[in-house]
């Protein structure tokens, strides 16, 4: 069939063409090496690796990031391979690929593959910890008050079942500085304290917690630590060998720009004897803790392999450069927004107290209407926060965004604050 006949067939049948992804998706060979000081042109070439339309400015990395072309292509190729020949013999190589992802995860977080469980997301990772640690009546768990439900409601619900007590450490706004939290935790610890759980970077207003220092205070007193890394994994150049938590959780679909329904749980060697696995089934991982903790039954191994591709993609660009870029874009937003009368920024302007999650109250505007207008009229994707507690708009830019998009976002907010939505 020639091209013209093919086009006619499509026109008649109304069918959606099955486009070969290698023709339609960007390819990593087009990505130039990262210069020592990457300029806007370089970051535009990073942007070209994603399939988002050029006019769409996605400022919602804290919620869900797009996968790059190389990740999509890996998913497609591996899935096609599996579906062309679903025999166990053919699928053996997928198990090798999954173990390769474990190695890449270990390198990425600077730990060893024996300590890595590939889960389905941060929610699952957090819950494997709160269900698996041996806590009972009389034990205390300290939490920062501003945690995601998977690290807050989960602890409260399990406290009801297992009888332990949950104590919240208040989270004042604006961020009072890392020392404040180190002191607050140190003061709140009692002989009953068995575990401290914090969010590394909050999804609400983007507060960064002094994870390393809090983990040190806990370790010196024999207390376990869970660091919820949903908002730092793939954004910050996280080094778990330096932070030394007992548990660290993350999701592939957020800042790492990986496939959906993949995540990570790191379990330190010293914590491994102190936690029970919650799910026992077939097909666990092959090394270390994954042999007991990763038997979740049949998995989507092509997606797990694509998760590794996402980590390679970020490593190729440079993780420190990615963190720097996302921080710079956020600083540009802060600079622009603070000049607009009526805008109240909830996120700390101090570089060591925030990263790339920025929340603000846009005057008296209805945030849902504003967010709808930003998306429909200005092609800007963001998140909203309702209620009484630090309500507003959340922008979370990542390495695929550009300075022009930050200018557009600031100009749009100014326009709506001046003229209404
Ligand atoms: C701090 C934090 N923890 C956990 C989660 C849950 O992530 P997931 O939905 O990928 O399980 C989120 C999601 O936004 C989050 O921001």
Tab-separated table of C-alpha atoms and ligand atoms in Angstrom:
chain	number	residue	atom	x	y	z
A	1	UNK	CA	0.000	0.000	0.000
A	2	UNK	CA	1.471	3.364	-0.918
A	3	UNK	CA	1.209	6.502	1.235
A	4	UNK	CA	-1.775	7.921	-0.613
A	5	UNK	CA	-3.726	4.666	-0.321
A	6	UNK	CA	-2.853	4.474	3.373
A	7	UNK	CA	-4.100	8.035	3.930
A	8	UNK	CA	-7.359	7.225	2.094
A	9	UNK	CA	-7.859	4.118	4.178
A	10	UNK	CA	-7.475	6.153	7.356
A	11	UNK	CA	-9.843	8.832	6.075
A	12	UNK	CA	-12.511	6.220	5.327
A	13	UNK	CA	-12.139	4.106	8.425
A	14	UNK	CA	-11.525	6.950	10.875
A	15	UNK	CA	-8.908	4.665	12.435
A	16	UNK	CA	-6.128	6.048	14.579
A	17	UNK	CA	-2.860	5.146	12.886
A	18	UNK	CA	-0.454	2.976	14.824
A	19	UNK	CA	2.616	5.163	14.470
A	20	UNK	CA	5.981	3.506	14.956
A	21	UNK	CA	7.282	5.314	18.028
A	22	UNK	CA	10.843	5.512	16.796
A	23	UNK	CA	9.498	7.778	14.054
A	24	UNK	CA	7.310	9.821	16.365
A	25	UNK	CA	9.325	10.057	19.570
A	26	UNK	CA	12.436	12.046	20.281
A	27	UNK	CA	15.667	10.133	20.476
A	28	UNK	CA	18.336	10.505	23.150
A	29	UNK	CA	21.127	10.681	20.537
A	30	UNK	CA	19.825	14.163	19.716
A	31	UNK	CA	20.594	15.321	23.247
A	32	UNK	CA	23.937	17.167	23.229
A	33	UNK	CA	26.410	16.588	26.083
A	34	UNK	CA	25.655	18.849	29.042
A	35	UNK	CA	27.984	21.874	28.971
A	36	UNK	CA	29.705	22.962	32.212
A	37	UNK	CA	27.352	25.941	32.318
A	38	UNK	CA	24.243	24.887	30.401
A	39	UNK	CA	22.480	27.749	28.633
A	40	UNK	CA	18.852	28.155	27.605
A	41	UNK	CA	19.606	26.539	24.231
A	42	UNK	CA	20.782	23.379	25.955
A	43	UNK	CA	17.664	23.233	28.132
A	44	UNK	CA	15.511	23.731	25.034
A	45	UNK	CA	17.123	20.608	23.598
A	46	UNK	CA	16.182	18.784	26.819
A	47	UNK	CA	12.618	20.050	26.347
A	48	UNK	CA	12.667	18.585	22.831
A	49	UNK	CA	13.105	15.126	24.385
A	50	UNK	CA	9.535	15.286	25.681
A	51	UNK	CA	6.346	14.817	23.699
A	52	UNK	CA	4.416	17.679	25.335
A	53	UNK	CA	3.238	20.248	22.771
A	54	UNK	CA	5.514	23.275	22.668
A	55	UNK	CA	2.842	25.700	23.825
A	56	UNK	CA	2.037	23.740	26.999
A	57	UNK	CA	3.946	24.925	30.075
A	58	UNK	CA	3.633	22.147	32.650
A	59	UNK	CA	4.436	23.485	36.121
A	60	UNK	CA	3.169	20.509	38.067
A	61	UNK	CA	6.164	18.202	38.521
A	62	UNK	CA	5.258	17.680	42.187
A	63	UNK	CA	2.177	15.837	41.009
A	64	UNK	CA	3.153	13.970	37.843
A	65	UNK	CA	5.914	14.428	35.279
A	66	UNK	CA	5.922	13.378	31.635
A	67	UNK	CA	8.212	10.566	30.528
A	68	UNK	CA	10.893	11.453	28.001
A	69	UNK	CA	11.063	9.922	24.510
A	70	UNK	CA	13.751	7.383	25.491
A	71	UNK	CA	11.592	6.164	28.404
A	72	UNK	CA	8.487	5.866	26.211
A	73	UNK	CA	10.450	4.031	23.571
A	74	UNK	CA	11.873	1.556	26.098
A	75	UNK	CA	8.383	0.887	27.463
A	76	UNK	CA	7.063	0.343	23.968
A	77	UNK	CA	9.905	-1.882	22.774
A	78	UNK	CA	9.982	-4.057	25.898
A	79	UNK	CA	6.191	-4.401	25.996
A	80	UNK	CA	6.096	-5.310	22.314
A	81	UNK	CA	8.853	-7.867	22.796
A	82	UNK	CA	6.955	-9.428	25.707
A	83	UNK	CA	3.650	-9.526	23.856
A	84	UNK	CA	5.207	-10.946	20.717
A	85	UNK	CA	6.546	-13.858	22.728
A	86	UNK	CA	5.125	-14.132	26.246
A	87	UNK	CA	6.909	-17.431	26.949
A	88	UNK	CA	8.802	-17.631	30.213
A	89	UNK	CA	11.924	-18.314	28.172
A	90	UNK	CA	11.622	-14.989	26.379
A	91	UNK	CA	10.651	-13.135	29.556
A	92	UNK	CA	13.765	-14.282	31.455
A	93	UNK	CA	15.623	-11.263	30.071
A	94	UNK	CA	12.982	-8.950	31.557
A	95	UNK	CA	13.969	-10.218	34.999
A	96	UNK	CA	17.579	-9.283	34.172
A	97	UNK	CA	16.379	-5.832	33.127
A	98	UNK	CA	14.476	-5.416	36.395
A	99	UNK	CA	17.655	-6.248	38.344
A	100	UNK	CA	19.525	-3.737	36.209
A	101	UNK	CA	17.004	-1.087	37.287
A	102	UNK	CA	17.703	-2.030	40.902
A	103	UNK	CA	21.416	-1.430	40.274
A	104	UNK	CA	20.660	1.915	38.629
A	105	UNK	CA	18.433	2.887	41.573
A	106	UNK	CA	21.194	1.989	44.019
A	107	UNK	CA	23.716	4.095	42.074
A	108	UNK	CA	21.231	6.952	41.811
A	109	UNK	CA	20.621	6.996	45.574
A	110	UNK	CA	24.238	6.004	46.392
A	111	UNK	CA	23.439	2.820	48.270
A	112	UNK	CA	23.668	-0.882	47.342
A	113	UNK	CA	21.161	-2.944	45.284
A	114	UNK	CA	20.675	-5.303	48.266
A	115	UNK	CA	18.855	-2.473	50.075
A	116	UNK	CA	16.431	-1.579	47.257
A	117	UNK	CA	12.816	-2.685	46.803
A	118	UNK	CA	11.090	-1.658	43.569
A	119	UNK	CA	7.560	-0.863	44.708
A	120	UNK	CA	4.612	0.686	42.904
A	121	UNK	CA	4.832	4.196	44.331
A	122	UNK	CA	5.674	6.255	47.421
A	123	UNK	CA	2.293	5.469	48.975
A	124	UNK	CA	3.057	1.777	48.883
A	125	UNK	CA	6.631	2.300	50.127
A	126	UNK	CA	5.475	4.422	53.078
A	127	UNK	CA	2.775	1.910	53.968
A	128	UNK	CA	5.171	-1.047	53.788
A	129	UNK	CA	7.085	0.732	56.551
A	130	UNK	CA	4.136	1.737	58.752
A	131	UNK	CA	2.644	-1.776	58.510
A	132	UNK	CA	5.955	-3.625	58.721
A	133	UNK	CA	7.765	-2.126	61.715
A	134	UNK	CA	7.082	-3.863	65.004
A	135	UNK	CA	5.320	-1.188	67.066
A	136	UNK	CA	2.956	-1.713	69.954
A	137	UNK	CA	1.097	0.058	72.778
A	138	UNK	CA	3.457	2.318	74.681
A	139	UNK	CA	5.623	3.116	71.616
A	140	UNK	CA	5.679	6.604	70.093
A	141	UNK	CA	6.084	7.726	66.488
A	142	UNK	CA	7.025	11.349	65.794
A	143	UNK	CA	5.775	12.916	62.563
A	144	UNK	CA	6.086	16.324	61.002
A	145	UNK	CA	2.558	17.731	60.928
A	146	UNK	CA	2.708	18.440	57.192
A	147	UNK	CA	2.899	15.005	55.562
A	148	UNK	CA	1.105	13.347	52.665
A	149	UNK	CA	-1.783	11.037	53.759
A	150	UNK	CA	0.372	8.008	52.878
A	151	UNK	CA	2.750	9.145	55.617
A	152	UNK	CA	0.221	10.692	57.993
A	153	UNK	CA	-3.244	9.139	57.819
A	154	UNK	CA	-1.439	5.811	57.356
A	155	UNK	CA	0.394	6.199	60.689
A	156	UNK	CA	-2.764	7.368	62.469
A	157	UNK	CA	-4.789	4.418	61.179
A	158	UNK	CA	-2.109	1.886	62.058
A	159	UNK	CA	-1.775	3.448	65.503
A	160	UNK	CA	-5.444	2.537	66.040
A	161	UNK	CA	-4.741	-1.056	65.094
A	162	UNK	CA	-1.356	-1.647	66.776
A	163	UNK	CA	-1.877	0.638	69.773
A	164	UNK	CA	1.150	2.942	69.419
A	165	UNK	CA	0.890	6.730	69.728
A	166	UNK	CA	1.489	9.279	66.981
A	167	UNK	CA	2.764	12.747	67.880
A	168	UNK	CA	2.851	15.618	65.375
A	169	UNK	CA	5.681	18.160	65.427
A	170	UNK	CA	4.086	21.490	64.392
A	171	UNK	CA	5.181	23.009	61.076
A	172	UNK	CA	5.096	26.824	61.285
A	173	UNK	CA	4.932	29.059	58.220
A	174	UNK	CA	7.188	30.603	57.018
A	175	UNK	CA	9.797	27.851	57.352
A	176	UNK	CA	11.662	28.643	60.592
A	177	UNK	CA	14.959	27.062	59.434
A	178	UNK	CA	16.511	23.617	59.749
A	179	UNK	CA	17.821	24.146	63.301
A	180	UNK	CA	14.300	24.762	64.555
A	181	UNK	CA	13.241	21.261	63.462
A	182	UNK	CA	16.362	19.548	64.771
A	183	UNK	CA	15.661	21.115	68.170
A	184	UNK	CA	11.922	20.390	68.010
A	185	UNK	CA	12.553	16.694	67.331
A	186	UNK	CA	15.318	16.453	69.925
A	187	UNK	CA	12.966	17.932	72.547
A	188	UNK	CA	10.025	15.708	71.587
A	189	UNK	CA	11.995	12.447	71.817
A	190	UNK	CA	11.230	10.315	74.884
A	191	UNK	CA	12.383	6.805	75.857
A	192	UNK	CA	9.175	5.607	74.151
A	193	UNK	CA	10.075	7.110	70.736
A	194	UNK	CA	10.689	4.280	68.254
A	195	UNK	CA	10.411	5.985	64.877
A	196	UNK	CA	10.562	9.446	63.291
A	197	UNK	CA	8.893	10.044	59.950
A	198	UNK	CA	9.356	13.215	57.918
A	199	UNK	CA	8.722	14.455	54.412
A	200	UNK	CA	11.989	15.516	52.798
A	201	UNK	CA	10.299	18.267	50.767
A	202	UNK	CA	6.625	18.989	51.362
A	203	UNK	CA	4.175	18.945	48.487
A	204	UNK	CA	2.063	21.630	50.157
A	205	UNK	CA	4.359	24.662	50.324
A	206	UNK	CA	7.726	23.166	49.405
A	207	UNK	CA	9.437	23.191	52.815
A	208	UNK	CA	12.726	21.249	52.875
A	209	UNK	CA	13.398	19.395	56.126
A	210	UNK	CA	16.920	18.837	57.480
A	211	UNK	CA	16.749	15.102	56.822
A	212	UNK	CA	20.406	14.341	57.485
A	213	UNK	CA	20.457	16.143	60.844
A	214	UNK	CA	17.145	14.656	62.033
A	215	UNK	CA	18.294	11.152	61.002
A	216	UNK	CA	21.521	11.696	62.979
A	217	UNK	CA	19.649	12.731	66.132
A	218	UNK	CA	17.457	9.620	65.760
A	219	UNK	CA	20.309	7.222	64.967
A	220	UNK	CA	22.268	8.311	68.041
A	221	UNK	CA	19.245	7.318	70.144
A	222	UNK	CA	18.445	4.027	68.372
A	223	UNK	CA	15.298	5.464	66.723
A	224	UNK	CA	14.284	4.402	63.191
A	225	UNK	CA	13.725	7.043	60.481
A	226	UNK	CA	11.494	7.178	57.415
A	227	UNK	CA	12.201	9.962	54.920
A	228	UNK	CA	9.371	10.404	52.413
A	229	UNK	CA	11.280	11.345	49.270
A	230	UNK	CA	8.345	11.665	46.847
A	231	UNK	CA	9.327	15.297	46.230
A	232	UNK	CA	13.124	14.961	46.290
A	233	UNK	CA	13.754	11.729	44.350
A	234	UNK	CA	14.703	12.868	40.835
A	235	UNK	CA	14.737	16.547	41.781
A	236	UNK	CA	17.491	16.849	44.352
A	237	UNK	CA	20.832	15.108	43.993
A	238	UNK	CA	19.852	12.851	46.918
A	239	UNK	CA	22.707	10.941	48.574
A	240	UNK	CA	21.359	8.379	51.026
A	241	UNK	CA	24.873	7.398	52.097
A	242	UNK	CA	25.112	10.926	53.495
A	243	UNK	CA	21.557	11.341	54.852
A	244	UNK	CA	21.567	7.810	56.341
A	245	UNK	CA	17.850	7.240	56.884
A	246	UNK	CA	16.550	3.756	57.687
A	247	UNK	CA	13.832	4.037	55.058
A	248	UNK	CA	13.490	6.330	52.021
A	249	UNK	CA	10.545	6.265	49.606
A	250	UNK	CA	9.937	7.697	46.131
A	251	UNK	CA	7.834	7.444	42.954
A	252	UNK	CA	9.057	7.037	39.383
A	253	UNK	CA	6.273	9.139	37.878
A	254	UNK	CA	7.185	12.340	39.690
A	255	UNK	CA	10.536	14.106	39.352
A	256	UNK	CA	12.425	11.125	37.818
A	257	UNK	CA	10.057	11.353	34.785
A	258	UNK	CA	9.676	7.590	34.772
A	259	UNK	CA	6.731	5.305	34.088
A	260	UNK	CA	3.610	5.301	36.225
A	261	UNK	CA	3.128	2.733	39.017
A	262	UNK	CA	6.793	2.278	39.835
A	263	UNK	CA	8.470	3.399	43.009
A	264	UNK	CA	11.307	2.743	45.386
A	265	UNK	CA	11.755	1.800	49.014
A	266	UNK	CA	15.261	1.877	50.441
A	267	UNK	CA	15.742	-0.145	53.635
A	268	UNK	CA	19.067	0.282	55.444
A	269	UNK	CA	20.975	-2.872	56.376
A	270	UNK	CA	20.553	-2.134	60.071
A	271	UNK	CA	16.764	-1.691	59.711
A	272	UNK	CA	16.228	-4.863	57.671
A	273	UNK	CA	15.928	-7.157	60.728
A	274	UNK	CA	13.449	-4.679	62.272
A	275	UNK	CA	10.759	-4.747	59.590
A	276	UNK	CA	8.361	-7.465	58.394
A	277	UNK	CA	7.344	-7.834	54.761
A	278	UNK	CA	3.611	-7.198	54.262
A	279	UNK	CA	3.058	-9.044	50.993
A	280	UNK	CA	4.193	-12.568	50.237
A	281	UNK	CA	3.697	-13.908	46.742
A	282	UNK	CA	5.675	-15.162	43.770
A	283	UNK	CA	8.305	-13.398	41.621
A	284	UNK	CA	10.367	-11.457	44.174
A	285	UNK	CA	13.598	-9.664	43.307
A	286	UNK	CA	16.867	-11.544	43.143
A	287	UNK	CA	19.114	-9.827	45.674
A	288	UNK	CA	19.127	-8.676	49.291
A	289	UNK	CA	15.957	-7.323	50.795
A	290	UNK	CA	14.070	-7.576	47.480
A	291	UNK	CA	14.022	-11.372	47.905
A	292	UNK	CA	11.565	-11.039	50.791
A	293	UNK	CA	10.037	-7.599	50.222
A	294	UNK	CA	9.434	-7.584	46.475
A	295	UNK	CA	7.300	-10.677	45.976
A	296	UNK	CA	4.250	-8.734	44.781
A	297	UNK	CA	3.278	-11.320	42.151
A	298	UNK	CA	3.428	-10.641	38.423
A	299	UNK	CA	4.798	-7.194	37.661
A	300	UNK	CA	4.952	-4.890	34.658
A	301	UNK	CA	8.629	-5.584	34.014
A	302	UNK	CA	8.792	-3.477	30.826
A	303	UNK	CA	7.767	-0.475	32.966
A	304	UNK	CA	10.339	-1.418	35.609
A	305	UNK	CA	13.012	-1.470	32.894
A	306	UNK	CA	11.813	1.887	31.582
A	307	UNK	CA	12.189	3.212	35.146
A	308	UNK	CA	15.910	2.422	34.805
A	309	UNK	CA	15.959	4.279	31.479
A	310	UNK	CA	14.520	7.360	33.211
A	311	UNK	CA	17.331	7.251	35.770
A	312	UNK	CA	19.915	6.907	32.974
A	313	UNK	CA	18.379	9.879	31.171
A	314	UNK	CA	18.716	12.092	34.251
A	315	UNK	CA	22.215	10.808	34.984
A	316	UNK	CA	23.241	11.561	31.385
A	317	UNK	CA	22.111	15.173	31.780
A	318	UNK	CA	23.618	15.463	35.268
A	319	UNK	CA	21.688	15.324	38.499
A	320	UNK	CA	23.370	18.306	40.093
A	321	UNK	CA	22.589	20.315	36.937
A	322	UNK	CA	18.940	19.212	37.047
A	323	UNK	CA	18.593	20.298	40.657
A	324	UNK	CA	20.308	23.617	39.912
A	325	UNK	CA	18.103	24.273	36.918
A	326	UNK	CA	14.835	23.520	38.762
A	327	UNK	CA	15.923	25.731	41.637
A	328	UNK	CA	16.841	28.572	39.257
A	329	UNK	CA	13.474	28.410	37.524
A	330	UNK	CA	11.761	28.507	40.925
A	331	UNK	CA	13.850	31.507	41.969
A	332	UNK	CA	12.761	33.272	38.772
A	333	UNK	CA	9.119	32.597	39.685
A	334	UNK	CA	9.628	33.875	43.223
A	335	UNK	CA	11.332	37.039	41.930
A	336	UNK	CA	8.490	37.709	39.502
A	337	UNK	CA	5.622	36.884	41.861
A	338	UNK	CA	6.903	38.889	44.824
A	339	UNK	CA	6.651	42.063	42.676
A	340	UNK	CA	2.906	41.553	42.183
A	341	UNK	CA	0.734	43.349	44.759
A	342	UNK	CA	-1.597	40.958	46.517
A	343	UNK	CA	0.478	37.803	46.039
A	344	UNK	CA	1.413	36.079	49.288
A	345	UNK	CA	4.149	33.486	48.859
A	346	UNK	CA	3.995	30.580	51.337
A	347	UNK	CA	7.308	29.066	50.286
A	348	UNK	CA	10.511	30.279	51.912
A	349	UNK	CA	12.734	32.363	49.626
A	350	UNK	CA	15.821	30.917	51.430
A	351	UNK	CA	17.592	28.440	49.131
A	352	UNK	CA	18.290	25.921	51.909
A	353	UNK	CA	14.637	25.845	53.002
A	354	UNK	CA	13.023	25.137	49.611
A	355	UNK	CA	13.775	23.556	46.237
A	356	UNK	CA	11.349	23.626	43.300
A	357	UNK	CA	7.870	23.494	44.841
A	358	UNK	CA	6.372	26.969	45.133
A	359	UNK	CA	2.987	27.852	46.635
A	360	UNK	CA	1.325	31.229	46.837
A	361	UNK	CA	-2.000	32.885	47.453
A	362	UNK	CA	-3.017	34.908	44.391
A	363	UNK	CA	-4.774	37.820	46.139
A	364	UNK	CA	-8.511	37.207	46.540
A	365	UNK	CA	-8.862	35.191	43.356
A	366	UNK	CA	-10.738	31.890	43.376
A	367	UNK	CA	-7.885	29.428	42.891
A	368	UNK	CA	-9.955	26.836	41.030
A	369	UNK	CA	-11.186	29.411	38.513
A	370	UNK	CA	-7.679	30.806	38.209
A	371	UNK	CA	-6.142	27.405	37.600
A	372	UNK	CA	-8.788	26.625	34.959
A	373	UNK	CA	-8.086	29.949	33.221
A	374	UNK	CA	-4.322	29.344	33.360
A	375	UNK	CA	-4.784	25.982	31.679
A	376	UNK	CA	-7.483	26.891	29.164
A	377	UNK	CA	-6.386	30.381	28.164
A	378	UNK	CA	-2.663	30.453	28.906
A	379	UNK	CA	-1.745	26.762	28.484
A	380	UNK	CA	-0.125	26.579	31.930
A	381	UNK	CA	-0.645	23.448	34.027
A	382	UNK	CA	-0.443	23.848	37.810
A	383	UNK	CA	-1.995	22.525	41.046
A	384	UNK	CA	-4.368	24.166	43.504
A	385	UNK	CA	-4.749	23.924	47.247
A	386	UNK	CA	-8.126	24.721	48.786
A	387	UNK	CA	-9.198	25.077	52.406
A	388	UNK	CA	-8.003	27.466	55.085
A	389	UNK	CA	-4.440	26.220	55.479
A	390	UNK	CA	-2.060	28.032	53.103
A	391	UNK	CA	-4.472	27.842	50.193
A	392	UNK	CA	-3.429	28.888	46.707
A	393	UNK	CA	-1.679	27.900	43.519
A	394	UNK	CA	1.315	25.577	43.359
A	395	UNK	CA	3.937	25.840	40.617
A	396	UNK	CA	6.593	23.119	40.485
A	397	UNK	CA	8.938	23.561	37.503
A	398	UNK	CA	11.442	20.947	36.370
A	399	UNK	CA	14.347	20.605	33.930
A	400	UNK	CA	12.023	20.454	30.903
A	401	UNK	CA	10.740	23.987	31.592
A	402	UNK	CA	12.203	27.184	30.224
A	403	UNK	CA	12.726	30.724	31.515
A	404	UNK	CA	10.248	31.948	28.894
A	405	UNK	CA	7.609	29.744	30.532
A	406	UNK	CA	8.392	31.243	33.954
A	407	UNK	CA	7.942	34.739	32.475
A	408	UNK	CA	4.645	33.635	30.933
A	409	UNK	CA	3.420	32.239	34.248
A	410	UNK	CA	4.294	35.417	36.162
A	411	UNK	CA	2.703	37.615	33.473
A	412	UNK	CA	-0.466	35.510	33.546
A	413	UNK	CA	-0.796	35.795	37.342
A	414	UNK	CA	-0.261	39.546	37.101
A	415	UNK	CA	-2.911	39.820	34.392
A	416	UNK	CA	-5.543	37.936	36.428
A	417	UNK	CA	-4.759	39.758	39.679
A	418	UNK	CA	-5.141	43.079	37.862
A	419	UNK	CA	-8.183	42.278	35.734
A	420	UNK	CA	-9.826	39.353	37.586
A	421	UNK	CA	-10.515	35.865	36.250
B	1	LIG	C1	5.266	13.997	49.990
B	1	LIG	C2	4.476	12.962	49.258
B	1	LIG	N1	4.460	11.701	49.690
B	1	LIG	C3	3.792	10.734	49.051
B	1	LIG	C4	3.084	11.008	47.900
B	1	LIG	C5	2.359	9.895	47.216
B	1	LIG	O1	2.914	9.638	45.976
B	1	LIG	P1	2.254	8.525	45.038
B	1	LIG	O2	0.901	9.008	44.676
B	1	LIG	O3	3.182	8.441	43.890
B	1	LIG	O4	2.205	7.273	45.837
B	1	LIG	C6	3.061	12.299	47.406
B	1	LIG	C7	2.291	12.645	46.209
B	1	LIG	O5	2.115	13.765	45.837
B	1	LIG	C8	3.781	13.310	48.102
B	1	LIG	O6	3.800	14.570	47.672
